[in-house]
């Protein structure tokens, strides 16, 4: 089956620091990767996604490039803010026609002023 | 502007009791799903539905039943609660499936004593 591995947290950064959260996966077919974010006390929200190899998803200053050759979809942001403190989940849909989304374990990010 | 509504927000059960977690969406989404979130485990898919009258199992379906009699509602039933079902439960929906943005409810925190 599919699996998603993301870097373990928690991660603590100072405001304006650079953020990278690694995500790699194993899957059959043509997978589609996603990043979801969960703010304290809320449900998950889609942050960004990619639909084909070498696609770059971006939103709110976050970026991730779908690298098929390394089966990775690492999340980056050049300058984090306190408001970015949340839990970030990498997720994968295994391919066209799949109705299941496989999530990583989540990485908790805390940004301090 | 309700989106995905889950009730109740909190619930405490005794082992062996039954209950139904409610989920309703007002966006005319065909796809609905239930996840459980456990510490260090990320989100795991319990059941999903691709339309009224159609349901299927996810990764961890044992101990849970679902039905989809209308497009709007997708209740999750625990027939005989066990302590292992202590978790936070999220309902999510999208227009056609997980390739698109999933809209999550705010969650139900369930404790089984």
GROMACS .gro file of C-alpha atoms in nm:
model
  226
    1UNK     CA    1   0.000   0.000   0.000
    2UNK     CA    2   0.089   0.365  -0.001
    3UNK     CA    3   0.291   0.528   0.273
    4UNK     CA    4   0.390   0.883   0.353
    5UNK     CA    5   0.689   0.970   0.568
    6UNK     CA    6   0.742   1.322   0.693
    7UNK     CA    7   1.002   1.462   0.928
    8UNK     CA    8   0.919   1.429   1.292
    9UNK     CA    9   0.866   1.731   1.504
   10UNK     CA   10   0.816   1.934   1.689
   11UNK     CA   11   0.998   2.207   1.503
   12UNK     CA   12   1.060   2.540   1.673
   13UNK     CA   13   1.177   2.838   1.468
   14UNK     CA   14   1.226   3.205   1.527
   15UNK     CA   15   1.016   3.448   1.327
   16UNK     CA   16   1.154   3.513   0.975
   17UNK     CA   17   1.353   3.187   0.975
   18UNK     CA   18   1.352   2.951   0.676
   19UNK     CA   19   1.130   2.645   0.701
   20UNK     CA   20   1.168   2.304   0.539
   21UNK     CA   21   0.949   2.006   0.626
   22UNK     CA   22   1.053   1.693   0.440
   23UNK     CA   23   0.801   1.453   0.293
   24UNK     CA   24   0.872   1.135   0.098
   25UNK     CA   25   0.635   0.864  -0.012
   26UNK     CA   26   0.596   0.521  -0.163
   27UNK     CA   27   0.307   0.460  -0.397
   28UNK     CA   28   0.197   0.273  -0.704
   29UNK     CA   29   0.061   0.435  -1.016
   30UNK     CA   30   0.067   0.810  -1.062
   31UNK     CA   31   0.026   0.966  -0.717
   32UNK     CA   32  -0.083   1.320  -0.636
   33UNK     CA   33   0.070   1.485  -0.327
   34UNK     CA   34  -0.083   1.745  -0.097
   35UNK     CA   35   0.001   1.953   0.207
   36UNK     CA   36  -0.271   2.018   0.464
   37UNK     CA   37  -0.242   2.243   0.770
   38UNK     CA   38  -0.422   2.219   1.102
   39UNK     CA   39  -0.438   2.527   1.322
   40UNK     CA   40  -0.502   2.475   1.696
   41UNK     CA   41  -0.854   2.354   1.767
   42UNK     CA   42  -0.956   2.338   1.401
   43UNK     CA   43  -1.000   2.086   1.124
   44UNK     CA   44  -0.747   2.050   0.844
   45UNK     CA   45  -0.726   2.293   0.553
   46UNK     CA   46  -0.567   2.238   0.215
   47UNK     CA   47  -0.245   2.438   0.191
   48UNK     CA   48  -0.122   2.336  -0.155
   49UNK     CA   49  -0.108   2.048  -0.397
   50UNK     CA   50   0.056   1.920  -0.715
   51UNK     CA   51  -0.096   1.718  -0.993
   52UNK     CA   52   0.201   1.602  -1.201
   53UNK     CA   53   0.576   1.557  -1.179
   54UNK     CA   54   0.779   1.878  -1.139
   55UNK     CA   55   0.464   2.073  -1.054
   56UNK     CA   56   0.519   2.341  -0.791
   57UNK     CA   57   0.230   2.416  -0.558
   58UNK     CA   58   0.230   2.746  -0.373
   59UNK     CA   59   0.007   2.930  -0.128
   60UNK     CA   60   0.054   3.189   0.148
   61UNK     CA   61   0.431   3.196   0.087
   62UNK     CA   62   0.462   2.818   0.115
   63UNK     CA   63   0.595   2.614  -0.176
   64UNK     CA   64   0.644   2.247  -0.257
   65UNK     CA   65   0.770   2.080  -0.574
   66UNK     CA   66   0.661   1.729  -0.669
   67UNK     CA   67   0.982   1.538  -0.747
   68UNK     CA   68   0.895   1.206  -0.902
   69UNK     CA   69   1.256   1.087  -0.924
   70UNK     CA   70   1.306   1.122  -0.549
   71UNK     CA   71   0.937   1.058  -0.459
   72UNK     CA   72   0.936   1.374  -0.249
   73UNK     CA   73   0.719   1.680  -0.187
   74UNK     CA   74   0.908   1.891   0.064
   75UNK     CA   75   0.738   2.199   0.208
   76UNK     CA   76   0.931   2.527   0.224
   77UNK     CA   77   0.875   2.885   0.332
   78UNK     CA   78   1.135   3.155   0.318
   79UNK     CA   79   1.026   3.357   0.621
   80UNK     CA   80   0.789   3.209   0.878
   81UNK     CA   81   0.555   3.411   1.096
   82UNK     CA   82   0.406   3.341   1.438
   83UNK     CA   83   0.072   3.285   1.264
   84UNK     CA   84   0.225   2.985   1.078
   85UNK     CA   85   0.235   2.788   1.404
   86UNK     CA   86   0.031   2.477   1.329
   87UNK     CA   87   0.057   2.107   1.245
   88UNK     CA   88   0.145   2.032   0.883
   89UNK     CA   89   0.042   1.709   0.714
   90UNK     CA   90   0.176   1.566   0.393
   91UNK     CA   91  -0.081   1.352   0.212
   92UNK     CA   92  -0.099   1.137  -0.100
   93UNK     CA   93  -0.367   1.017  -0.335
   94UNK     CA   94  -0.231   0.706  -0.500
   95UNK     CA   95  -0.359   0.777  -0.849
   96UNK     CA   96  -0.643   0.860  -1.078
   97UNK     CA   97  -0.958   0.685  -0.968
   98UNK     CA   98  -0.840   0.644  -0.609
   99UNK     CA   99  -1.080   0.770  -0.346
  100UNK     CA  100  -0.838   0.733  -0.057
  101UNK     CA  101  -0.598   0.990   0.081
  102UNK     CA  102  -0.303   0.867   0.289
  103UNK     CA  103  -0.167   1.111   0.547
  104UNK     CA  104   0.170   1.141   0.712
  105UNK     CA  105   0.193   1.164   1.089
  106UNK     CA  106   0.213   1.543   1.093
  107UNK     CA  107   0.483   1.791   1.191
  108UNK     CA  108   0.410   2.046   1.460
  109UNK     CA  109   0.564   2.385   1.394
  110UNK     CA  110   0.599   2.652   1.659
  111UNK     CA  111   0.723   2.996   1.557
  112UNK     CA  112   0.846   3.222   1.835
  113UNK     CA  113   0.874   3.602   1.810
  114UNK     CA  114  -2.200   2.943   0.485
  115UNK     CA  115  -2.193   2.638   0.718
  116UNK     CA  116  -1.958   2.406   0.524
  117UNK     CA  117  -1.908   2.074   0.706
  118UNK     CA  118  -2.084   2.049   1.041
  119UNK     CA  119  -2.001   1.779   1.294
  120UNK     CA  120  -2.189   1.702   1.614
  121UNK     CA  121  -2.124   1.655   1.896
  122UNK     CA  122  -1.791   1.829   1.962
  123UNK     CA  123  -1.717   1.619   2.268
  124UNK     CA  124  -1.849   1.284   2.386
  125UNK     CA  125  -1.767   1.042   2.665
  126UNK     CA  126  -1.888   0.683   2.638
  127UNK     CA  127  -1.860   0.373   2.846
  128UNK     CA  128  -1.725   0.055   2.692
  129UNK     CA  129  -2.000  -0.126   2.506
  130UNK     CA  130  -2.222   0.176   2.448
  131UNK     CA  131  -2.327   0.274   2.100
  132UNK     CA  132  -2.352   0.617   1.946
  133UNK     CA  133  -2.367   0.804   1.617
  134UNK     CA  134  -2.140   1.087   1.514
  135UNK     CA  135  -2.321   1.322   1.283
  136UNK     CA  136  -2.177   1.492   0.975
  137UNK     CA  137  -2.361   1.722   0.738
  138UNK     CA  138  -2.245   1.938   0.449
  139UNK     CA  139  -2.434   2.202   0.254
  140UNK     CA  140  -2.205   2.229  -0.048
  141UNK     CA  141  -2.368   1.955  -0.257
  142UNK     CA  142  -2.050   1.748  -0.239
  143UNK     CA  143  -2.067   1.393  -0.370
  144UNK     CA  144  -1.765   1.268  -0.176
  145UNK     CA  145  -1.767   1.240   0.203
  146UNK     CA  146  -1.528   1.063   0.437
  147UNK     CA  147  -1.448   0.992   0.800
  148UNK     CA  148  -1.100   1.002   0.952
  149UNK     CA  149  -0.968   0.940   1.298
  150UNK     CA  150  -0.671   1.131   1.433
  151UNK     CA  151  -0.452   0.975   1.698
  152UNK     CA  152  -0.132   1.118   1.848
  153UNK     CA  153   0.171   1.025   1.639
  154UNK     CA  154  -0.047   0.846   1.382
  155UNK     CA  155  -0.168   1.124   1.157
  156UNK     CA  156  -0.515   1.079   1.007
  157UNK     CA  157  -0.644   0.740   0.903
  158UNK     CA  158  -0.941   0.685   0.675
  159UNK     CA  159  -1.230   0.490   0.829
  160UNK     CA  160  -1.501   0.492   0.560
  161UNK     CA  161  -1.589   0.701   0.261
  162UNK     CA  162  -1.877   0.759   0.022
  163UNK     CA  163  -1.880   0.872  -0.340
  164UNK     CA  164  -2.251   0.948  -0.346
  165UNK     CA  165  -2.587   0.870  -0.190
  166UNK     CA  166  -2.627   0.496  -0.141
  167UNK     CA  167  -2.257   0.420  -0.203
  168UNK     CA  168  -2.006   0.358   0.075
  169UNK     CA  169  -1.673   0.181   0.102
  170UNK     CA  170  -1.414   0.091   0.362
  171UNK     CA  171  -1.096   0.280   0.427
  172UNK     CA  172  -0.785   0.181   0.618
  173UNK     CA  173  -0.940   0.122   0.963
  174UNK     CA  174  -1.311   0.030   0.923
  175UNK     CA  175  -1.350  -0.228   1.200
  176UNK     CA  176  -1.596  -0.130   1.471
  177UNK     CA  177  -1.760   0.142   1.260
  178UNK     CA  178  -2.062   0.152   1.030
  179UNK     CA  179  -2.172   0.419   0.787
  180UNK     CA  180  -2.464   0.487   0.556
  181UNK     CA  181  -2.537   0.760   0.302
  182UNK     CA  182  -2.909   0.802   0.248
  183UNK     CA  183  -2.881   1.165   0.134
  184UNK     CA  184  -2.611   1.374  -0.033
  185UNK     CA  185  -2.591   1.601   0.272
  186UNK     CA  186  -2.548   1.353   0.558
  187UNK     CA  187  -2.289   1.088   0.638
  188UNK     CA  188  -2.325   0.956   0.995
  189UNK     CA  189  -2.065   0.734   1.158
  190UNK     CA  190  -2.194   0.467   1.397
  191UNK     CA  191  -2.002   0.298   1.676
  192UNK     CA  192  -2.194  -0.019   1.753
  193UNK     CA  193  -2.012  -0.121   2.072
  194UNK     CA  194  -1.754   0.134   2.181
  195UNK     CA  195  -1.409   0.021   2.291
  196UNK     CA  196  -1.128   0.219   2.459
  197UNK     CA  197  -0.924   0.177   2.139
  198UNK     CA  198  -1.179   0.402   1.968
  199UNK     CA  199  -1.082   0.697   2.186
  200UNK     CA  200  -0.976   0.951   1.926
  201UNK     CA  201  -1.060   1.272   1.746
  202UNK     CA  202  -1.289   1.211   1.451
  203UNK     CA  203  -1.302   1.431   1.144
  204UNK     CA  204  -1.554   1.433   0.864
  205UNK     CA  205  -1.441   1.571   0.527
  206UNK     CA  206  -1.608   1.630   0.193
  207UNK     CA  207  -1.529   1.741  -0.159
  208UNK     CA  208  -1.717   1.772  -0.484
  209UNK     CA  209  -1.591   1.452  -0.645
  210UNK     CA  210  -1.308   1.303  -0.444
  211UNK     CA  211  -0.976   1.355  -0.263
  212UNK     CA  212  -0.804   1.484  -0.579
  213UNK     CA  213  -0.985   1.806  -0.502
  214UNK     CA  214  -0.973   2.022  -0.192
  215UNK     CA  215  -1.117   1.841   0.107
  216UNK     CA  216  -1.329   2.049   0.343
  217UNK     CA  217  -1.298   1.931   0.702
  218UNK     CA  218  -1.535   1.967   0.993
  219UNK     CA  219  -1.407   2.090   1.328
  220UNK     CA  220  -1.390   1.742   1.477
  221UNK     CA  221  -1.546   1.530   1.751
  222UNK     CA  222  -1.334   1.438   2.050
  223UNK     CA  223  -1.448   1.096   2.173
  224UNK     CA  224  -1.337   0.926   2.493
  225UNK     CA  225  -1.433   0.567   2.569
  226UNK     CA  226  -1.386   0.465   2.931
   0.00000   0.00000   0.00000
